[in-house]
mmCIF file of C-alpha atoms and ligand atoms in Angstrom:
data_model
loop_
_atom_site.group_PDB
_atom_site.id
_atom_site.type_symbol
_atom_site.label_atom_id
_atom_site.label_comp_id
_atom_site.label_asym_id
_atom_site.label_seq_id
_atom_site.Cartn_x
_atom_site.Cartn_y
_atom_site.Cartn_z
ATOM 1 C CA UNK N 245 -29.972 15.471 -42.901
ATOM 2 C CA UNK N 246 -30.257 14.230 -39.322
ATOM 3 C CA UNK N 247 -32.729 16.193 -37.176
ATOM 4 C CA UNK N 248 -32.509 14.909 -33.607
ATOM 5 C CA UNK N 249 -35.246 17.176 -32.210
ATOM 6 C CA UNK N 250 -38.814 17.086 -33.499
ATOM 7 C CA UNK N 251 -41.865 18.952 -32.282
ATOM 8 C CA UNK N 252 -45.033 17.253 -33.456
ATOM 9 C CA UNK N 253 -48.521 18.304 -32.399
ATOM 10 C CA UNK N 254 -47.375 19.554 -29.022
ATOM 11 C CA UNK N 255 -45.111 16.605 -28.235
ATOM 12 C CA UNK N 256 -41.326 16.646 -28.168
ATOM 13 C CA UNK N 257 -39.468 13.764 -29.809
ATOM 14 C CA UNK N 258 -35.745 13.311 -29.189
ATOM 15 C CA UNK N 259 -33.596 10.870 -31.111
ATOM 16 C CA UNK N 260 -32.384 8.695 -28.227
ATOM 17 C CA UNK N 261 -28.592 9.011 -28.291
ATOM 18 C CA UNK N 262 -28.150 6.270 -25.695
ATOM 19 C CA UNK N 263 -29.311 3.767 -28.312
ATOM 20 C CA UNK N 264 -27.342 4.986 -31.347
ATOM 21 C CA UNK N 265 -25.930 3.767 -33.671
ATOM 22 C CA UNK N 266 -27.614 0.386 -33.316
ATOM 23 C CA UNK N 267 -31.173 1.566 -32.737
ATOM 24 C CA UNK N 268 -32.989 4.554 -34.178
ATOM 25 C CA UNK N 269 -35.397 5.102 -31.335
ATOM 26 C CA UNK N 270 -37.347 8.259 -30.477
ATOM 27 C CA UNK N 271 -37.818 9.360 -26.885
ATOM 28 C CA UNK N 272 -41.226 10.955 -26.436
ATOM 29 C CA UNK N 273 -41.546 13.769 -23.913
ATOM 30 C CA UNK N 274 -45.070 14.919 -23.280
ATOM 31 C CA UNK N 275 -44.213 16.719 -20.034
ATOM 32 C CA UNK N 276 -41.337 18.932 -18.951
ATOM 33 C CA UNK N 277 -40.068 16.462 -16.323
ATOM 34 C CA UNK N 278 -39.443 14.040 -19.184
ATOM 35 C CA UNK N 279 -37.278 16.648 -20.907
ATOM 36 C CA UNK N 280 -35.235 17.198 -17.746
ATOM 37 C CA UNK N 281 -34.786 13.423 -17.459
ATOM 38 C CA UNK N 282 -33.663 13.301 -21.116
ATOM 39 C CA UNK N 283 -31.086 16.067 -20.594
ATOM 40 C CA UNK N 284 -29.678 14.554 -17.392
ATOM 41 C CA UNK N 285 -29.461 11.053 -18.851
ATOM 42 C CA UNK N 286 -27.957 12.007 -22.229
ATOM 43 C CA UNK N 287 -30.958 11.018 -24.324
ATOM 44 C CA UNK N 288 -30.239 14.435 -25.800
ATOM 45 C CA UNK N 289 -26.733 15.870 -25.479
ATOM 46 C CA UNK N 290 -24.435 18.458 -26.981
ATOM 47 C CA UNK N 291 -24.610 22.089 -25.874
ATOM 48 C CA UNK N 292 -26.976 23.532 -28.529
ATOM 49 C CA UNK N 293 -29.242 20.448 -28.515
ATOM 50 C CA UNK N 294 -29.840 20.528 -24.769
ATOM 51 C CA UNK N 295 -30.661 24.234 -25.020
ATOM 52 C CA UNK N 296 -33.226 23.526 -27.726
ATOM 53 C CA UNK N 297 -34.728 20.592 -25.839
ATOM 54 C CA UNK N 298 -35.082 22.821 -22.770
ATOM 55 C CA UNK N 299 -36.794 25.508 -24.867
ATOM 56 C CA UNK N 300 -39.490 23.009 -25.874
ATOM 57 C CA UNK N 301 -39.490 21.742 -22.295
ATOM 58 C CA UNK N 302 -40.478 25.245 -21.177
ATOM 59 C CA UNK N 303 -43.424 25.128 -23.596
ATOM 60 C CA UNK N 304 -44.531 21.817 -22.108
ATOM 61 C CA UNK N 305 -44.074 23.223 -18.616
ATOM 62 C CA UNK N 306 -46.162 26.329 -19.312
ATOM 63 C CA UNK N 307 -48.902 24.191 -20.852
ATOM 64 C CA UNK N 308 -49.141 22.136 -17.670
ATOM 65 C CA UNK N 309 -49.569 25.114 -15.333
ATOM 66 C CA UNK N 310 -52.975 25.171 -13.689
ATOM 67 C CA UNK N 311 -52.904 28.663 -12.192
ATOM 68 C CA UNK N 312 -54.296 31.345 -14.480
ATOM 69 C CA UNK N 313 -53.342 34.624 -12.812
ATOM 70 C CA UNK N 314 -50.396 36.279 -14.589
ATOM 71 C CA UNK N 315 -48.174 36.795 -11.539
ATOM 72 C CA UNK N 316 -48.322 33.156 -10.452
ATOM 73 C CA UNK N 317 -47.836 31.952 -14.025
ATOM 74 C CA UNK N 318 -44.633 33.940 -14.383
ATOM 75 C CA UNK N 319 -43.334 32.922 -10.979
ATOM 76 C CA UNK N 320 -43.919 29.245 -11.792
ATOM 77 C CA UNK N 321 -42.279 29.586 -15.197
ATOM 78 C CA UNK N 322 -39.170 31.085 -13.570
ATOM 79 C CA UNK N 323 -39.046 28.264 -11.009
ATOM 80 C CA UNK N 324 -39.200 25.691 -13.796
ATOM 81 C CA UNK N 325 -36.475 27.572 -15.668
ATOM 82 C CA UNK N 326 -34.236 27.045 -12.627
ATOM 83 C CA UNK N 327 -34.989 23.317 -12.669
ATOM 84 C CA UNK N 328 -33.793 23.184 -16.271
ATOM 85 C CA UNK N 329 -30.635 25.126 -15.439
ATOM 86 C CA UNK N 330 -29.711 22.526 -12.829
ATOM 87 C CA UNK N 331 -30.011 19.621 -15.296
ATOM 88 C CA UNK N 332 -26.471 20.038 -16.713
ATOM 89 C CA UNK N 333 -24.246 22.847 -15.471
ATOM 90 C CA UNK N 334 -21.469 23.342 -18.056
ATOM 91 C CA UNK N 335 -23.137 24.121 -21.397
ATOM 92 C CA UNK N 336 -24.131 27.771 -21.420
ATOM 93 C CA UNK N 337 -26.515 27.237 -24.350
ATOM 94 C CA UNK N 338 -28.924 25.708 -21.862
ATOM 95 C CA UNK N 339 -28.999 28.931 -19.847
ATOM 96 C CA UNK N 340 -29.175 31.009 -23.019
ATOM 97 C CA UNK N 341 -32.206 29.140 -24.378
ATOM 98 C CA UNK N 342 -34.023 29.010 -21.045
ATOM 99 C CA UNK N 343 -33.518 32.767 -20.556
ATOM 100 C CA UNK N 344 -34.799 33.444 -24.079
ATOM 101 C CA UNK N 345 -37.939 31.482 -23.263
ATOM 102 C CA UNK N 346 -38.378 33.173 -19.884
ATOM 103 C CA UNK N 347 -38.143 36.565 -21.636
ATOM 104 C CA UNK N 348 -40.898 35.554 -24.072
ATOM 105 C CA UNK N 349 -43.046 34.403 -21.146
ATOM 106 C CA UNK N 350 -42.404 37.632 -19.305
ATOM 107 C CA UNK N 351 -43.219 39.835 -22.300
ATOM 108 C CA UNK N 352 -46.373 37.993 -23.270
ATOM 109 C CA UNK N 353 -47.684 37.858 -19.713
ATOM 110 C CA UNK N 354 -46.722 41.542 -19.256
ATOM 111 C CA UNK N 355 -48.591 42.423 -22.474
ATOM 112 C CA UNK N 356 -51.709 40.873 -20.989
ATOM 113 C CA UNK N 357 -51.974 37.978 -23.442
ATOM 114 C CA UNK N 358 -54.252 35.107 -22.476
ATOM 115 C CA UNK N 359 -52.488 31.933 -21.255
ATOM 116 C CA UNK N 360 -53.388 30.330 -24.607
ATOM 117 C CA UNK N 361 -51.682 33.144 -26.532
ATOM 118 C CA UNK N 362 -48.656 33.066 -24.196
ATOM 119 C CA UNK N 363 -48.364 29.370 -24.953
ATOM 120 C CA UNK N 364 -48.479 30.110 -28.692
ATOM 121 C CA UNK N 365 -45.758 32.752 -28.292
ATOM 122 C CA UNK N 366 -43.532 30.321 -26.374
ATOM 123 C CA UNK N 367 -44.078 27.571 -28.922
ATOM 124 C CA UNK N 368 -43.277 29.870 -31.804
ATOM 125 C CA UNK N 369 -40.034 31.072 -30.113
ATOM 126 C CA UNK N 370 -38.907 27.483 -29.458
ATOM 127 C CA UNK N 371 -39.534 26.630 -33.112
ATOM 128 C CA UNK N 372 -37.641 29.696 -34.271
ATOM 129 C CA UNK N 373 -34.685 28.808 -32.014
ATOM 130 C CA UNK N 374 -34.569 25.398 -33.682
ATOM 131 C CA UNK N 375 -34.627 26.913 -37.178
ATOM 132 C CA UNK N 376 -32.066 29.565 -36.227
ATOM 133 C CA UNK N 377 -29.713 26.931 -34.858
ATOM 134 C CA UNK N 378 -29.566 25.074 -38.167
ATOM 135 C CA UNK N 379 -28.991 28.342 -40.072
ATOM 136 C CA UNK N 380 -26.244 29.348 -37.654
ATOM 137 C CA UNK N 381 -24.529 25.956 -37.979
ATOM 138 C CA UNK N 382 -24.485 26.230 -41.759
ATOM 139 C CA UNK N 383 -22.844 29.648 -41.460
ATOM 140 C CA UNK N 384 -20.225 28.196 -39.056
ATOM 141 C CA UNK N 385 -19.661 25.380 -41.529
ATOM 142 C CA UNK N 386 -19.117 27.755 -44.420
ATOM 143 C CA UNK N 387 -16.650 29.968 -42.515
ATOM 144 C CA UNK N 388 -14.782 26.918 -41.230
ATOM 145 C CA UNK N 389 -14.637 25.117 -44.563
ATOM 146 C CA UNK N 390 -12.497 27.967 -45.921
ATOM 147 C CA UNK N 391 -9.742 26.775 -43.571
ATOM 148 C CA UNK N 392 -9.713 23.254 -44.976
ATOM 149 C CA UNK N 393 -7.500 22.360 -47.912
ATOM 150 C CA UNK N 394 -8.345 19.608 -50.354
ATOM 151 C CA UNK N 395 -6.775 16.346 -49.198
ATOM 152 C CA UNK N 396 -6.643 17.305 -45.484
ATOM 153 C CA UNK N 397 -6.865 15.031 -42.488
ATOM 154 C CA UNK N 398 -8.919 16.529 -39.674
ATOM 155 C CA UNK N 399 -9.080 15.268 -36.137
ATOM 156 C CA UNK N 400 -12.212 15.791 -34.033
ATOM 157 C CA UNK N 401 -13.274 14.908 -30.513
ATOM 158 C CA UNK N 402 -16.655 13.955 -29.038
ATOM 159 C CA UNK N 403 -19.686 14.685 -31.202
ATOM 160 C CA UNK N 404 -20.321 18.235 -32.314
ATOM 161 C CA UNK N 405 -22.495 17.166 -35.200
ATOM 162 C CA UNK N 406 -26.156 17.271 -36.200
ATOM 163 C CA UNK N 407 -26.935 15.116 -33.164
ATOM 164 C CA UNK N 408 -25.491 17.707 -30.791
ATOM 165 C CA UNK N 409 -27.488 20.570 -32.326
ATOM 166 C CA UNK N 410 -30.779 21.218 -34.131
ATOM 167 C CA UNK N 411 -29.077 19.808 -37.245
ATOM 168 C CA UNK N 412 -25.902 20.075 -39.383
ATOM 169 C CA UNK N 413 -23.504 20.504 -36.445
ATOM 170 C CA UNK N 414 -20.706 22.869 -35.493
ATOM 171 C CA UNK N 415 -17.286 21.151 -35.689
ATOM 172 C CA UNK N 416 -18.839 18.440 -37.811
ATOM 173 C CA UNK N 417 -20.681 21.155 -39.736
ATOM 174 C CA UNK N 418 -17.271 22.518 -40.783
ATOM 175 C CA UNK N 419 -16.299 19.046 -42.016
ATOM 176 C CA UNK N 420 -19.701 18.616 -43.698
ATOM 177 C CA UNK N 421 -19.388 21.948 -45.533
ATOM 178 C CA UNK N 422 -15.860 21.131 -46.754
ATOM 179 C CA UNK N 423 -17.140 17.780 -48.007
ATOM 180 C CA UNK N 424 -20.100 19.439 -49.750
ATOM 181 C CA UNK N 425 -17.653 21.811 -51.452
ATOM 182 C CA UNK N 426 -16.085 18.730 -53.017
ATOM 183 C CA UNK N 427 -12.915 18.717 -50.899
ATOM 184 C CA UNK N 428 -11.478 15.273 -50.280
ATOM 185 C CA UNK N 429 -11.064 14.917 -46.549
ATOM 186 C CA UNK N 430 -10.247 12.203 -44.079
ATOM 187 C CA UNK N 431 -11.421 12.421 -40.471
ATOM 188 C CA UNK N 432 -9.759 10.920 -37.418
ATOM 189 C CA UNK N 433 -12.470 10.442 -34.803
ATOM 190 C CA UNK N 434 -11.425 10.247 -31.163
ATOM 191 C CA UNK N 435 -13.537 7.513 -29.628
ATOM 192 C CA UNK N 436 -14.136 9.852 -26.641
ATOM 193 C CA UNK N 437 -14.089 7.844 -23.440
ATOM 194 C CA UNK N 438 -16.093 7.194 -21.389
ATOM 195 C CA UNK N 439 -19.402 7.718 -23.197
ATOM 196 C CA UNK N 440 -17.954 7.120 -26.682
ATOM 197 C CA UNK N 441 -19.677 10.041 -28.402
ATOM 198 C CA UNK N 442 -16.975 9.907 -31.094
ATOM 199 C CA UNK N 443 -17.157 6.200 -31.829
ATOM 200 C CA UNK N 444 -20.926 5.850 -31.577
ATOM 201 C CA UNK N 445 -22.248 9.187 -32.816
ATOM 202 C CA UNK N 446 -19.646 11.053 -34.896
ATOM 203 C CA UNK N 447 -18.695 7.886 -36.773
ATOM 204 C CA UNK N 448 -22.394 7.256 -37.425
ATOM 205 C CA UNK N 449 -22.924 10.737 -38.845
ATOM 206 C CA UNK N 450 -19.823 10.471 -41.042
ATOM 207 C CA UNK N 451 -21.022 7.093 -42.304
ATOM 208 C CA UNK N 452 -24.354 8.673 -43.320
ATOM 209 C CA UNK N 453 -22.454 11.371 -45.237
ATOM 210 C CA UNK N 454 -20.027 8.939 -46.868
ATOM 211 C CA UNK N 455 -17.003 10.820 -45.453
ATOM 212 C CA UNK N 456 -13.839 8.747 -45.044
ATOM 213 C CA UNK N 457 -13.120 8.351 -41.342
ATOM 214 C CA UNK N 458 -11.229 6.245 -38.837
ATOM 215 C CA UNK N 459 -11.941 5.893 -35.137
ATOM 216 C CA UNK N 460 -8.829 6.158 -32.989
ATOM 217 C CA UNK N 461 -8.436 5.679 -29.247
ATOM 218 C CA UNK N 462 -8.145 9.046 -27.521
ATOM 219 C CA UNK N 463 -4.539 8.391 -26.565
ATOM 220 C CA UNK N 464 -3.502 7.845 -30.222
ATOM 221 C CA UNK N 465 -4.006 11.495 -31.192
ATOM 222 C CA UNK N 466 -0.404 12.464 -30.331
ATOM 223 C CA UNK N 467 0.957 9.548 -32.339
ATOM 224 C CA UNK N 468 -0.790 10.705 -35.507
ATOM 225 C CA UNK N 469 0.100 14.360 -34.957
ATOM 226 C CA UNK N 470 3.768 13.539 -34.403
ATOM 227 C CA UNK N 471 3.799 11.581 -37.673
ATOM 228 C CA UNK N 472 2.550 14.696 -39.467
ATOM 229 C CA UNK N 473 -0.744 13.011 -40.332
ATOM 230 C CA UNK N 474 -3.103 15.639 -38.895
ATOM 231 C CA UNK N 475 -3.610 18.961 -40.694
ATOM 232 C CA UNK N 476 -6.130 20.465 -38.305
ATOM 233 C CA UNK N 477 -8.043 19.754 -35.100
ATOM 234 C CA UNK N 478 -11.595 21.046 -34.789
ATOM 235 C CA UNK N 479 -13.914 20.504 -31.831
ATOM 236 C CA UNK N 480 -17.093 22.032 -30.476
ATOM 237 C CA UNK N 481 -17.517 23.905 -27.187
ATOM 238 C CA UNK N 482 -19.859 23.936 -24.211
ATOM 239 C CA UNK N 483 -18.927 27.358 -22.916
ATOM 240 C CA UNK N 484 -16.439 29.965 -24.077
ATOM 241 C CA UNK N 485 -15.354 32.650 -21.617
ATOM 242 C CA UNK N 486 -14.861 36.299 -22.612
ATOM 243 C CA UNK N 487 -11.099 35.703 -22.962
ATOM 244 C CA UNK N 488 -11.552 32.656 -25.230
ATOM 245 C CA UNK N 489 -10.894 29.923 -22.626
ATOM 246 C CA UNK N 490 -13.097 27.042 -23.728
ATOM 247 C CA UNK N 491 -14.898 24.235 -21.921
ATOM 248 C CA UNK N 492 -15.465 21.139 -24.013
ATOM 249 C CA UNK N 493 -15.558 17.367 -23.646
ATOM 250 C CA UNK N 494 -12.883 15.933 -21.375
ATOM 251 C CA UNK N 495 -9.741 15.328 -23.425
ATOM 252 C CA UNK N 496 -10.013 18.522 -25.482
ATOM 253 C CA UNK N 497 -7.344 20.251 -23.377
ATOM 254 C CA UNK N 498 -4.897 17.361 -23.900
ATOM 255 C CA UNK N 499 -5.558 17.535 -27.641
ATOM 256 C CA UNK N 500 -4.845 21.264 -27.691
ATOM 257 C CA UNK N 501 -1.537 20.742 -25.882
ATOM 258 C CA UNK N 502 -0.569 18.025 -28.353
ATOM 259 C CA UNK N 503 -1.606 20.207 -31.269
ATOM 260 C CA UNK N 504 0.579 23.083 -30.035
ATOM 261 C CA UNK N 505 3.566 20.755 -29.515
ATOM 262 C CA UNK N 506 3.151 19.426 -33.055
ATOM 263 C CA UNK N 507 2.351 22.745 -34.781
ATOM 264 C CA UNK N 508 -1.138 21.605 -35.768
ATOM 265 C CA UNK N 509 -3.814 24.362 -35.913
ATOM 266 C CA UNK N 510 -6.441 23.874 -33.216
ATOM 267 C CA UNK N 511 -9.909 25.340 -33.867
ATOM 268 C CA UNK N 512 -13.097 25.560 -31.845
ATOM 269 C CA UNK N 513 -16.374 25.764 -33.788
ATOM 270 C CA UNK N 514 -19.362 27.109 -31.857
ATOM 271 C CA UNK N 515 -22.339 29.457 -32.168
ATOM 272 C CA UNK N 516 -22.088 32.821 -30.412
ATOM 273 C CA UNK N 517 -24.742 31.543 -27.982
ATOM 274 C CA UNK N 518 -21.925 29.386 -26.530
ATOM 275 C CA UNK N 519 -19.919 32.494 -25.648
ATOM 276 C CA UNK N 520 -20.506 33.548 -22.052
ATOM 277 C CA UNK N 521 -19.573 37.210 -21.815
ATOM 278 C CA UNK N 522 -20.466 37.246 -18.122
ATOM 279 C CA UNK N 523 -17.321 35.330 -17.160
ATOM 280 C CA UNK N 524 -13.834 36.733 -17.749
ATOM 281 C CA UNK N 525 -12.023 33.392 -17.957
ATOM 282 C CA UNK N 526 -12.392 29.619 -17.889
ATOM 283 C CA UNK N 527 -11.733 29.554 -14.148
ATOM 284 C CA UNK N 528 -15.368 30.522 -13.627
ATOM 285 C CA UNK N 529 -16.752 27.554 -15.578
ATOM 286 C CA UNK N 530 -18.364 24.794 -13.564
ATOM 287 C CA UNK N 531 -17.232 21.404 -14.831
ATOM 288 C CA UNK N 532 -19.855 18.699 -14.588
ATOM 289 C CA UNK N 533 -18.805 15.540 -12.786
ATOM 290 C CA UNK N 534 -20.882 12.496 -13.655
ATOM 291 C CA UNK N 535 -21.336 9.057 -12.159
ATOM 292 C CA UNK N 536 -18.224 6.887 -11.813
ATOM 293 C CA UNK N 537 -20.175 4.056 -13.394
ATOM 294 C CA UNK N 538 -19.739 5.686 -16.821
ATOM 295 C CA UNK N 539 -16.011 4.955 -16.457
ATOM 296 C CA UNK N 540 -16.120 1.685 -14.529
ATOM 297 C CA UNK N 541 -18.697 -0.147 -16.632
ATOM 298 C CA UNK N 542 -18.731 -0.999 -20.309
ATOM 299 C CA UNK N 543 -22.148 -2.085 -21.597
ATOM 300 C CA UNK N 544 -23.212 -2.460 -17.958
ATOM 301 C CA UNK N 545 -20.263 -4.845 -17.197
ATOM 302 C CA UNK N 546 -17.557 -3.876 -14.713
ATOM 303 C CA UNK N 547 -14.128 -3.686 -16.383
ATOM 304 C CA UNK N 548 -11.840 -3.583 -13.330
ATOM 305 C CA UNK N 549 -11.797 -5.086 -9.866
ATOM 306 C CA UNK N 550 -14.715 -4.574 -7.506
ATOM 307 C CA UNK N 551 -13.950 -1.790 -5.079
ATOM 308 C CA UNK N 552 -11.925 0.332 -7.536
ATOM 309 C CA UNK N 553 -13.312 3.821 -7.747
ATOM 310 C CA UNK N 554 -13.245 6.278 -10.659
ATOM 311 C CA UNK N 555 -13.231 10.035 -11.171
ATOM 312 C CA UNK N 556 -15.370 11.295 -14.014
ATOM 313 C CA UNK N 557 -15.130 15.004 -14.838
ATOM 314 C CA UNK N 558 -16.804 15.181 -18.250
ATOM 315 C CA UNK N 559 -15.422 18.508 -19.485
ATOM 316 C CA UNK N 560 -12.110 20.329 -19.296
ATOM 317 C CA UNK N 561 -10.973 23.871 -19.991
ATOM 318 C CA UNK N 562 -8.632 24.665 -22.857
ATOM 319 C CA UNK N 563 -6.804 27.942 -22.268
ATOM 320 C CA UNK N 564 -7.258 30.487 -25.035
ATOM 321 C CA UNK N 565 -3.497 30.580 -25.703
ATOM 322 C CA UNK N 566 -3.712 27.066 -27.194
ATOM 323 C CA UNK N 567 -6.555 27.931 -29.579
ATOM 324 C CA UNK N 568 -5.805 29.047 -33.142
ATOM 325 C CA UNK N 569 -9.278 30.385 -33.842
ATOM 326 C CA UNK N 570 -12.935 30.256 -32.795
ATOM 327 C CA UNK N 571 -15.235 29.681 -35.754
ATOM 328 C CA UNK N 572 -18.672 31.233 -35.194
ATOM 329 C CA UNK N 573 -21.631 32.113 -37.407
ATOM 330 C CA UNK N 574 -20.380 35.717 -37.428
ATOM 331 C CA UNK N 575 -16.867 34.852 -38.582
ATOM 332 C CA UNK N 576 -13.630 33.518 -37.123
ATOM 333 C CA UNK N 577 -12.213 35.139 -33.992
ATOM 334 C CA UNK N 578 -8.466 34.957 -33.440
ATOM 335 C CA UNK N 579 -6.133 35.975 -30.604
ATOM 336 C CA UNK N 580 -6.286 38.112 -28.591
ATOM 337 C CA UNK N 581 -9.722 36.564 -28.189
ATOM 338 C CA UNK N 582 -11.287 39.125 -25.909
ATOM 339 C CA UNK N 583 -10.828 41.675 -28.686
ATOM 340 C CA UNK N 584 -11.490 39.173 -31.489
ATOM 341 C CA UNK N 585 -14.834 38.125 -29.989
ATOM 342 C CA UNK N 586 -15.862 41.715 -29.231
ATOM 343 C CA UNK N 587 -15.060 42.702 -32.827
ATOM 344 C CA UNK N 588 -17.251 39.935 -34.233
ATOM 345 C CA UNK N 589 -20.167 41.064 -32.099
ATOM 346 C CA UNK N 590 -19.778 44.762 -32.842
ATOM 347 C CA UNK N 591 -19.432 44.206 -36.605
ATOM 348 C CA UNK N 592 -22.639 42.178 -36.471
ATOM 349 C CA UNK N 593 -24.320 44.798 -34.310
ATOM 350 C CA UNK N 594 -23.436 47.558 -36.797
ATOM 351 C CA UNK N 595 -24.644 45.480 -39.745
ATOM 352 C CA UNK N 596 -27.978 44.802 -38.068
ATOM 353 C CA UNK N 597 -28.489 48.352 -36.833
ATOM 354 C CA UNK N 598 -28.610 47.335 -33.226
ATOM 355 C CA UNK N 599 -30.502 44.075 -33.399
ATOM 356 C CA UNK N 600 -27.545 41.729 -32.827
ATOM 357 C CA UNK N 601 -26.176 40.290 -29.615
ATOM 358 C CA UNK N 602 -25.172 42.962 -27.099
ATOM 359 C CA UNK N 603 -21.809 43.098 -25.352
HETATM 360 O O1 MRU Z 20 -21.506 15.419 -22.642
HETATM 361 P P1 MRU Z 20 -21.905 15.883 -24.015
HETATM 362 O O2 MRU Z 20 -21.985 14.773 -24.995
HETATM 363 O O3 MRU Z 20 -23.140 16.730 -23.968
HETATM 364 O O4 MRU Z 20 -20.708 16.821 -24.467
HETATM 365 C C1 MRU Z 20 -20.776 17.409 -25.728
HETATM 366 C C2 MRU Z 20 -19.570 18.191 -26.102
HETATM 367 O O5 MRU Z 20 -18.632 18.327 -25.353
HETATM 368 C C3 MRU Z 20 -19.625 18.882 -27.437
HETATM 369 O O6 MRU Z 20 -18.351 18.974 -28.001
HETATM 370 C C4 MRU Z 20 -20.192 20.302 -27.249
HETATM 371 O O7 MRU Z 20 -21.367 20.273 -26.506
HETATM 372 C C5 MRU Z 20 -20.443 20.975 -28.538
HETATM 373 S S1 MRU Z 20 -21.789 20.277 -29.411
HETATM 374 C C6 MRU Z 20 -22.046 21.189 -30.811
#
């Protein structure tokens, strides 16, 4: 299985996604600034993966702090947490992971642990987040695979696979689980302009798994749906509002509209850490806008005339009404999503006698 994030003897290694699929190259981050660079420049990408990278980044940051008095240590850690939060604004997993790490810092400093023991506590939480993420993805995969019939064609967008997470993947985890159950499936992979996460990364993962797949240009999705050749669409998510509105890679909204028009079920697969219960709807989600060069250049060569400008919002918001279901590690939420999501959380909460996520 692909593991894009490795922690070895206090150094963070990230499988460099700018180089895939042609080069398997590891980006080495020995300081937290390197991790921020990696997140901003898409060395590591995908909502859960950037959260995990930031968690290890917080360990590196704490290790580099010179001040020893507890108050200053905590203040500095919180400042660094803010730097991480600014690296990419849309994926809520980044905030989730950074807050988890800040809490650990706060508790261990508050408990009077030595800086060395605080560092150990932070390192152990980052490692447990990584392990948890893989477990959670497998659970998402197993719930989602139940929805897939033998012989289905599934369309996916961007890369919500092992590369976008600690391992296994969310939307691609669903496909992986169905494949492991012996179901014969065919995957249509949106190439995902402009950064080509679908063509470069999802196709690479599916090749490793030996799953039949075809890359299509993003604008071909409607053609295949209208011909009755798509049984299901499944994508990942960067942030899901309380009402189920979902931010994901640009083009997801168009896919959902096409799916509705063609009576194709449209699913989102994401861990509950992607659900942001602090915002009532997708209107509150900040959409990241990246450099126009990502659109204007292909392999560093300009495609159009000099002087032409581009707009590059890299996420869009799919309204909950277009979503058939949200597949999480706790089960599948359906409409009305506000209730569906709350029910998943409270069932989990009851089962774990109060240790689950709070709403
Ligand atoms: O810009 P990216 O490549 O980080 O965008 C990634 C996506 O939109 C994914 O679909 C999402 O983060 C879910 S990854 C499990």
